């Protein structure tokens, strides 16, 4: 196997086309070079870090590091989120996986990247951990509000008369007891650089709103056949802020969705939504990471980094929506 | 000990019978997850610690014997 490291901005047309072809083959998608370029350049650095794996000059594997600034214990650092990890079927195996990932980590380190945070699927998560490419940080939760039961499952449509008033009552009830205390996080994205380009990815069709000083981003879309309002991010975060965001969605967007979803980790139970226990989640969101320049980071900061309780993490940090 | 390795492979890969030439290249069930599970069983059975490079190299019965020997599992 041969490995090539390149920034997006240095990839030639053949390499870009090869990445797109492999992507579409592995993920059964129909993306174009333009779409991928948009995904790879809408970040504070205007580029991503690619590691390409070749067998006899044919691209058989690829991983991209999507960079951004993160603040770890008040210190701003460069972090990457590894995305688009793909190996063609013939070359799949632990050895190829490990070589590809370790080459990528080395490349990121050479580029000055200090942190890697990763939201892998259930297939690759154990590989990352067991091969010591990353350490486990935790699991994200899925928070839900099933507004129109009939939209989630047709057989439940008779329950709409219950689910709709329940949701209104739930938000009002939780809001009464919601704390206004703004949460502080040990690790979070650097908002000053993050907001500028994050929401230009995909179709750029994100909605922004502000209610009583609470800002939030959401996207109403068809997800798995269900009309879903994804509450992507709320800032700054407090229990009350989440309740305000959910109430806003119910008030102004309710005709457009059947359920509200938020995926992330919050240090309180009821942000106007209902937290699904991990064992009942339709999809698991694993979270792991590593520190690339461990010698420069204090033990205290490491322990902060590897504990999800210190993280402000949600789908805004990922590249799935 | 060789028999124990074969037993582990048979159990993890859920095979009815097993040959000594078994490898990831000739057994469809020997995928990445199975390889991880094999490594866990080997560590438990033989009291060894397998490094990531060892785990990635566990691609056949012969590879397993070789790596276990290198780890000092002597009576193979």
Short mmCIF file of C-alpha atoms in Angstrom, two decimals:
data_model
loop_
_atom_site.label_atom_id
_atom_site.label_comp_id
_atom_site.label_asym_id
_atom_site.label_seq_id
_atom_site.Cartn_x
_atom_site.Cartn_y
_atom_site.Cartn_z
CA UNK A 1 0.00 0.00 0.00
CA UNK A 2 1.10 3.54 -0.71
CA UNK A 3 -0.13 6.57 1.17
CA UNK A 4 -0.43 10.17 0.05
CA UNK A 5 -1.28 13.10 2.32
CA UNK A 6 -2.73 16.25 0.82
CA UNK A 7 -4.82 19.26 1.66
CA UNK A 8 -8.06 19.65 -0.27
CA UNK A 9 -6.65 22.70 -2.00
CA UNK A 10 -3.72 20.64 -3.31
CA UNK A 11 -5.74 17.73 -4.69
CA UNK A 12 -5.67 17.48 -8.46
CA UNK A 13 -8.73 16.68 -10.58
CA UNK A 14 -7.93 12.97 -10.80
CA UNK A 15 -7.56 12.65 -7.04
CA UNK A 16 -10.80 14.50 -6.43
CA UNK A 17 -12.64 12.32 -8.92
CA UNK A 18 -11.12 9.17 -7.39
CA UNK A 19 -12.30 10.24 -3.91
CA UNK A 20 -15.81 10.90 -5.22
CA UNK A 21 -15.92 7.56 -7.03
CA UNK A 22 -14.80 5.67 -3.93
CA UNK A 23 -17.21 7.64 -1.74
CA UNK A 24 -20.17 6.84 -3.96
CA UNK A 25 -19.15 3.19 -4.18
CA UNK A 26 -18.66 2.68 -0.43
CA UNK A 27 -21.59 4.76 0.81
CA UNK A 28 -23.91 4.06 -2.11
CA UNK A 29 -24.38 7.78 -2.72
CA UNK A 30 -24.43 10.04 -5.72
CA UNK A 31 -22.24 12.94 -4.71
CA UNK A 32 -20.35 15.14 -7.11
CA UNK A 33 -16.92 16.72 -6.87
CA UNK A 34 -18.61 20.07 -6.24
CA UNK A 35 -20.59 18.76 -3.28
CA UNK A 36 -17.55 17.14 -1.70
CA UNK A 37 -15.44 20.24 -2.28
CA UNK A 38 -18.09 22.28 -0.49
CA UNK A 39 -18.02 19.86 2.44
CA UNK A 40 -14.23 19.99 2.61
CA UNK A 41 -13.71 23.73 2.33
CA UNK A 42 -16.49 25.22 4.50
CA UNK A 43 -14.46 25.35 7.69
CA UNK A 44 -12.24 28.00 9.30
CA UNK A 45 -9.19 26.69 7.44
CA UNK A 46 -10.82 26.56 4.01
CA UNK A 47 -9.39 23.09 3.50
CA UNK A 48 -9.31 19.54 4.90
CA UNK A 49 -6.47 17.10 5.41
CA UNK A 50 -6.76 14.00 3.25
CA UNK A 51 -4.95 10.68 3.54
CA UNK A 52 -5.28 8.52 0.46
CA UNK A 53 -4.42 4.82 0.37
CA UNK A 54 -3.37 3.33 -2.99
CA UNK A 55 -2.87 -0.21 -4.20
CA UNK A 56 -1.06 -0.31 -7.55
CA UNK A 57 -1.96 3.32 -8.19
CA UNK A 58 -5.66 2.68 -7.57
CA UNK A 59 -7.32 4.57 -4.72
CA UNK A 60 -8.62 1.96 -2.27
CA UNK A 61 -8.91 3.96 0.95
CA UNK A 62 -9.38 7.49 2.19
CA UNK A 63 -9.92 9.51 5.35
CA UNK A 64 -10.39 13.24 5.77
CA UNK A 65 -9.59 15.40 8.76
CA UNK A 66 -12.07 18.27 9.01
CA UNK A 67 -10.31 20.98 11.02
CA UNK A 68 -11.67 23.58 13.38
CA UNK A 69 -10.71 25.55 16.45
CA UNK A 70 -11.75 24.13 19.80
CA UNK A 71 -11.26 25.51 23.26
CA UNK A 72 -9.90 23.07 25.82
CA UNK A 73 -9.87 24.47 29.34
CA UNK A 74 -9.70 28.06 28.01
CA UNK A 75 -6.91 27.28 25.53
CA UNK A 76 -7.68 27.46 21.84
CA UNK A 77 -6.39 24.50 19.85
CA UNK A 78 -6.78 22.97 16.42
CA UNK A 79 -8.96 19.87 16.37
CA UNK A 80 -9.99 17.64 13.52
CA UNK A 81 -13.02 15.49 13.04
CA UNK A 82 -12.13 12.45 10.90
CA UNK A 83 -14.82 12.02 8.27
CA UNK A 84 -15.38 10.03 5.09
CA UNK A 85 -13.32 7.08 6.28
CA UNK A 86 -13.70 4.55 3.51
CA UNK A 87 -11.89 1.46 2.28
CA UNK A 88 -13.06 -0.51 -0.72
CA UNK A 89 -14.47 -3.95 -0.04
CA UNK A 90 -11.46 -5.92 -1.30
CA UNK A 91 -9.03 -4.07 0.94
CA UNK A 92 -11.07 -3.99 4.13
CA UNK A 93 -9.40 -5.42 7.18
CA UNK A 94 -7.79 -4.30 10.39
CA UNK A 95 -4.35 -3.82 8.91
CA UNK A 96 -5.48 -1.43 6.17
CA UNK A 97 -7.72 0.41 8.63
CA UNK A 98 -4.94 0.85 11.16
CA UNK A 99 -2.31 1.94 8.65
CA UNK A 100 -4.68 4.46 7.09
CA UNK A 101 -5.74 5.97 10.40
CA UNK A 102 -2.24 6.08 11.88
CA UNK A 103 -0.87 7.73 8.72
CA UNK A 104 -3.66 10.28 8.97
CA UNK A 105 -2.97 11.02 12.64
CA UNK A 106 0.72 11.55 11.84
CA UNK A 107 -0.20 13.93 9.01
CA UNK A 108 -2.57 15.91 11.23
CA UNK A 109 0.14 16.24 13.84
CA UNK A 110 2.57 17.57 11.23
CA UNK A 111 -0.06 20.16 10.32
CA UNK A 112 -0.20 21.42 13.89
CA UNK A 113 -3.39 19.62 14.86
CA UNK A 114 -3.55 18.88 18.57
CA UNK A 115 -6.87 17.15 19.08
CA UNK A 116 -8.89 14.53 17.26
CA UNK A 117 -12.55 14.05 18.12
CA UNK A 118 -14.47 11.33 16.39
CA UNK A 119 -18.11 10.30 16.06
CA UNK A 120 -17.74 6.84 14.49
CA UNK A 121 -20.47 4.36 13.67
CA UNK A 122 -20.93 1.11 15.56
CA UNK A 123 -18.74 -0.78 13.07
CA UNK A 124 -15.65 1.38 13.27
CA UNK A 125 -15.90 2.53 16.91
CA UNK A 126 -14.53 -0.73 18.40
CA UNK A 127 -11.75 -0.75 15.81
CA UNK A 128 -10.63 2.75 16.76
CA UNK A 129 -10.62 1.83 20.44
CA UNK A 130 -9.06 -1.62 20.28
CA UNK A 131 -6.36 -0.52 17.86
CA UNK A 132 -5.61 2.37 20.22
CA UNK A 133 -6.22 4.98 17.56
CA UNK A 134 -8.56 6.79 19.96
CA UNK A 135 -9.88 6.57 23.52
CA UNK A 136 -13.52 6.39 24.37
CA UNK A 137 -15.03 9.70 25.49
CA UNK A 138 -18.66 8.70 25.88
CA UNK A 139 -21.93 8.44 24.03
CA UNK A 140 -24.19 11.17 22.79
CA UNK A 141 -27.86 11.01 23.70
CA UNK A 142 -30.87 11.38 21.47
CA UNK A 143 -33.52 13.75 22.80
CA UNK A 144 -36.94 13.64 21.22
CA UNK A 145 -40.36 15.25 21.26
CA UNK A 146 -42.91 13.09 19.41
CA UNK A 147 -45.26 15.89 18.43
CA UNK A 148 -47.51 14.14 15.93
CA UNK A 149 -47.54 10.43 16.74
CA UNK A 150 -49.25 9.59 13.45
CA UNK A 151 -46.40 11.12 11.49
CA UNK A 152 -43.90 8.86 13.22
CA UNK A 153 -45.93 5.70 12.64
CA UNK A 154 -49.18 5.69 10.67
CA UNK A 155 -50.68 3.14 13.03
CA UNK A 156 -50.40 5.70 15.82
CA UNK A 157 -52.31 8.47 14.09
CA UNK A 158 -55.27 8.09 16.42
CA UNK A 159 -52.94 9.11 19.20
CA UNK A 160 -52.32 12.56 17.71
CA UNK A 161 -55.01 13.96 19.95
CA UNK A 162 -52.87 12.85 22.87
CA UNK A 163 -49.34 13.49 21.61
CA UNK A 164 -49.92 17.08 20.50
CA UNK A 165 -51.33 18.40 23.80
CA UNK A 166 -48.81 16.25 25.67
CA UNK A 167 -45.91 17.99 23.90
CA UNK A 168 -47.28 21.45 24.64
CA UNK A 169 -47.84 20.50 28.26
CA UNK A 170 -44.41 18.87 28.53
CA UNK A 171 -42.59 21.96 27.29
CA UNK A 172 -44.60 24.25 29.54
CA UNK A 173 -44.08 21.96 32.51
CA UNK A 174 -40.32 21.53 32.06
CA UNK A 175 -39.92 25.20 31.31
CA UNK A 176 -41.42 26.09 34.71
CA UNK A 177 -38.64 24.25 36.48
CA UNK A 178 -35.86 24.96 33.96
CA UNK A 179 -32.74 26.62 35.22
CA UNK A 180 -31.48 29.76 33.49
CA UNK A 181 -27.94 29.02 34.54
CA UNK A 182 -25.68 29.12 31.50
CA UNK A 183 -23.48 26.07 31.27
CA UNK A 184 -19.70 26.28 31.08
CA UNK A 185 -17.88 23.57 29.21
CA UNK A 186 -14.31 22.33 29.49
CA UNK A 187 -14.23 21.57 25.77
CA UNK A 188 -16.22 23.35 23.12
CA UNK A 189 -16.00 24.71 19.61
CA UNK A 190 -14.63 28.20 19.17
CA UNK A 191 -17.84 29.94 18.16
CA UNK A 192 -16.11 33.01 16.75
CA UNK A 193 -14.62 30.93 13.93
CA UNK A 194 -17.14 28.11 13.87
CA UNK A 195 -20.32 29.90 12.88
CA UNK A 196 -18.85 31.67 9.88
CA UNK A 197 -18.76 28.61 7.63
CA UNK A 198 -20.23 25.56 9.35
CA UNK A 199 -23.72 26.18 8.11
CA UNK A 200 -22.69 26.58 4.50
CA UNK A 201 -22.15 22.83 4.23
CA UNK A 202 -24.63 20.46 2.57
CA UNK A 203 -27.43 22.51 1.01
CA UNK A 204 -26.84 25.41 3.41
CA UNK A 205 -30.53 25.21 4.21
CA UNK A 206 -30.37 25.84 7.96
CA UNK A 207 -32.70 28.05 9.95
CA UNK A 208 -31.49 30.43 12.62
CA UNK A 209 -33.62 31.98 15.32
CA UNK A 210 -33.25 33.99 18.47
CA UNK A 211 -35.72 34.14 21.35
CA UNK A 212 -35.08 36.09 24.55
CA UNK A 213 -31.34 36.06 23.92
CA UNK A 214 -31.24 32.35 23.10
CA UNK A 215 -29.83 31.64 19.66
CA UNK A 216 -30.34 28.33 17.96
CA UNK A 217 -29.96 26.56 14.65
CA UNK A 218 -32.35 23.97 13.28
CA UNK A 219 -33.19 22.16 10.11
CA UNK A 220 -36.55 20.74 9.12
CA UNK A 221 -36.13 17.79 6.82
CA UNK A 222 -37.37 14.38 5.87
CA UNK A 223 -35.33 11.92 7.86
CA UNK A 224 -35.93 8.23 7.37
CA UNK A 225 -39.38 9.02 5.99
CA UNK A 226 -40.33 11.19 8.95
CA UNK A 227 -40.82 14.95 8.95
CA UNK A 228 -38.19 15.91 11.48
CA UNK A 229 -37.09 19.18 13.01
CA UNK A 230 -33.46 18.72 13.99
CA UNK A 231 -32.53 21.13 16.71
CA UNK A 232 -28.85 21.24 15.79
CA UNK A 233 -27.41 23.67 18.30
CA UNK A 234 -28.48 26.09 21.00
CA UNK A 235 -26.12 28.76 22.30
CA UNK A 236 -25.53 29.67 24.97
CA UNK A 237 -26.79 26.55 26.66
CA UNK A 238 -29.09 26.43 29.64
CA UNK A 239 -32.08 24.27 30.42
CA UNK A 240 -34.28 27.33 29.90
CA UNK A 241 -32.65 28.11 26.55
CA UNK A 242 -33.51 24.65 25.26
CA UNK A 243 -37.08 25.00 26.43
CA UNK A 244 -37.33 28.34 24.61
CA UNK A 245 -35.96 26.81 21.43
CA UNK A 246 -38.38 23.88 21.57
CA UNK A 247 -41.29 26.18 22.31
CA UNK A 248 -40.31 28.32 19.30
CA UNK A 249 -40.33 25.26 17.05
CA UNK A 250 -43.75 24.22 18.31
CA UNK A 251 -45.09 27.71 17.83
CA UNK A 252 -43.74 28.55 14.39
CA UNK A 253 -42.76 25.30 12.67
CA UNK A 254 -45.26 22.74 13.95
CA UNK A 255 -46.99 22.38 10.59
CA UNK A 256 -43.72 21.26 9.04
CA UNK A 257 -42.62 18.45 11.36
CA UNK A 258 -43.90 15.46 13.28
CA UNK A 259 -41.07 15.16 15.75
CA UNK A 260 -38.20 17.20 17.14
CA UNK A 261 -34.78 15.63 17.58
CA UNK A 262 -31.65 16.84 19.29
CA UNK A 263 -28.53 14.70 19.38
CA UNK A 264 -25.81 15.65 21.81
CA UNK A 265 -24.81 15.50 25.43
CA UNK A 266 -26.37 17.72 28.06
CA UNK A 267 -25.74 17.65 31.78
CA UNK A 268 -29.45 17.87 32.57
CA UNK A 269 -32.33 15.53 31.88
CA UNK A 270 -35.17 17.49 30.35
CA UNK A 271 -34.29 20.26 27.92
CA UNK A 272 -37.93 20.53 26.81
CA UNK A 273 -37.31 17.20 25.09
CA UNK A 274 -37.30 13.64 26.35
CA UNK A 275 -33.96 11.88 26.63
CA UNK A 276 -34.07 8.37 25.19
CA UNK A 277 -32.15 5.80 27.25
CA UNK A 278 -29.20 4.40 25.27
CA UNK A 279 -30.71 0.92 25.02
CA UNK A 280 -33.79 2.26 23.25
CA UNK A 281 -31.98 4.58 20.85
CA UNK A 282 -32.69 3.89 17.17
CA UNK A 283 -29.10 4.82 16.40
CA UNK A 284 -26.07 5.00 18.67
CA UNK A 285 -23.78 8.01 18.58
CA UNK A 286 -20.35 6.93 19.75
CA UNK A 287 -17.79 9.51 20.72
CA UNK A 288 -14.05 8.99 21.00
CA UNK A 289 -10.88 10.95 20.42
CA UNK A 290 -7.19 11.33 20.93
CA UNK A 291 -4.63 13.98 21.74
CA UNK A 292 -1.85 14.12 19.17
CA UNK A 293 0.70 16.16 21.08
CA UNK A 294 0.20 14.68 24.51
CA UNK A 295 3.58 15.94 25.72
CA UNK A 296 2.34 19.55 25.42
CA UNK A 297 -0.96 19.04 27.21
CA UNK A 298 -1.31 18.83 30.97
CA UNK A 299 -2.74 15.80 32.70
CA UNK A 300 -5.64 17.93 33.91
CA UNK A 301 -6.50 18.99 30.37
CA UNK A 302 -6.25 15.39 29.17
CA UNK A 303 -8.69 14.22 31.80
CA UNK A 304 -11.05 17.04 30.81
CA UNK A 305 -10.77 16.06 27.15
CA UNK A 306 -11.52 12.37 27.64
CA UNK A 307 -14.67 12.91 29.72
CA UNK A 308 -17.90 13.63 27.86
CA UNK A 309 -19.27 15.41 30.92
CA UNK A 310 -16.95 18.32 30.02
CA UNK A 311 -18.01 18.55 26.39
CA UNK A 312 -20.35 20.78 24.50
CA UNK A 313 -20.96 18.29 21.72
CA UNK A 314 -23.84 17.82 19.30
CA UNK A 315 -24.58 17.35 15.60
CA UNK A 316 -23.10 20.76 14.82
CA UNK A 317 -19.71 19.16 15.42
CA UNK A 318 -20.37 16.33 13.01
CA UNK A 319 -20.78 16.21 9.26
CA UNK A 320 -23.99 14.18 8.98
CA UNK A 321 -26.43 17.05 8.78
CA UNK B 1 -2.49 -25.09 22.88
CA UNK B 2 -2.88 -25.33 19.14
CA UNK B 3 -6.16 -27.06 19.82
CA UNK B 4 -7.21 -24.14 22.05
CA UNK B 5 -6.49 -21.66 19.28
CA UNK B 6 -8.57 -23.74 16.90
CA UNK B 7 -11.35 -23.92 19.46
CA UNK B 8 -11.32 -20.13 19.82
CA UNK B 9 -11.45 -19.66 16.07
CA UNK B 10 -14.25 -22.18 15.72
CA UNK B 11 -16.23 -20.55 18.49
CA UNK B 12 -15.73 -16.91 17.46
CA UNK B 13 -16.30 -17.61 13.79
CA UNK B 14 -19.25 -19.89 14.59
CA UNK B 15 -17.99 -22.73 12.40
CA UNK B 16 -19.05 -26.35 12.52
CA UNK B 17 -15.59 -27.57 11.59
CA UNK B 18 -12.22 -25.96 11.12
CA UNK B 19 -9.02 -26.55 9.13
CA UNK B 20 -5.52 -25.45 10.02
CA UNK B 21 -5.25 -23.39 6.85
CA UNK B 22 -8.05 -21.07 7.96
CA UNK B 23 -7.42 -17.36 7.28
CA UNK B 24 -9.37 -14.17 6.72
CA UNK B 25 -8.79 -14.66 3.01
CA UNK B 26 -10.65 -17.99 2.88
CA UNK B 27 -13.31 -17.49 5.58
CA UNK B 28 -16.09 -14.98 4.99
CA UNK B 29 -16.93 -14.81 8.68
CA UNK B 30 -13.39 -13.64 9.51
CA UNK B 31 -14.06 -9.91 9.19
CA UNK B 32 -12.69 -6.98 11.19
CA UNK B 33 -15.10 -7.45 14.08
CA UNK B 34 -14.37 -11.17 14.24
CA UNK B 35 -10.66 -10.40 14.27
CA UNK B 36 -11.16 -8.09 17.24
CA UNK B 37 -13.15 -10.77 19.03
CA UNK B 38 -10.45 -13.34 18.31
CA UNK B 39 -7.87 -11.00 19.85
CA UNK B 40 -9.98 -10.56 22.98
CA UNK B 41 -10.38 -14.34 23.37
CA UNK B 42 -6.66 -14.94 22.82
CA UNK B 43 -5.73 -12.35 25.44
CA UNK B 44 -8.09 -13.92 27.90
CA UNK B 45 -7.12 -17.52 27.20
CA UNK B 46 -3.35 -17.09 27.09
CA UNK B 47 -2.90 -14.12 29.43
CA UNK B 48 -1.07 -12.03 26.84
CA UNK B 49 -1.47 -8.41 25.81
CA UNK B 50 -1.77 -7.91 22.10
CA UNK B 51 -0.59 -4.58 20.71
CA UNK B 52 -2.59 -2.91 17.93
CA UNK B 53 -0.02 -4.08 15.37
CA UNK B 54 -0.44 -7.67 16.61
CA UNK B 55 -4.23 -7.47 16.43
CA UNK B 56 -4.10 -6.07 12.91
CA UNK B 57 -1.78 -8.92 11.89
CA UNK B 58 -4.04 -11.73 13.16
CA UNK B 59 -5.12 -12.72 9.69
CA UNK B 60 -4.72 -16.50 9.79
CA UNK B 61 -4.29 -19.45 12.12
CA UNK B 62 -0.58 -19.46 11.29
CA UNK B 63 -0.30 -15.74 12.10
CA UNK B 64 -1.90 -16.36 15.48
CA UNK B 65 0.54 -19.12 16.37
CA UNK B 66 3.47 -16.96 15.29
CA UNK B 67 2.33 -13.96 17.34
CA UNK B 68 1.58 -16.05 20.42
CA UNK B 69 5.07 -17.59 20.20
CA UNK B 70 6.57 -14.12 20.00
CA UNK B 71 4.60 -13.23 23.12
CA UNK B 72 6.21 -16.11 24.97
CA UNK B 73 3.38 -18.60 24.88
CA UNK B 74 5.80 -21.48 24.78
CA UNK B 75 3.95 -24.75 24.58
CA UNK B 76 2.58 -24.29 21.11
#
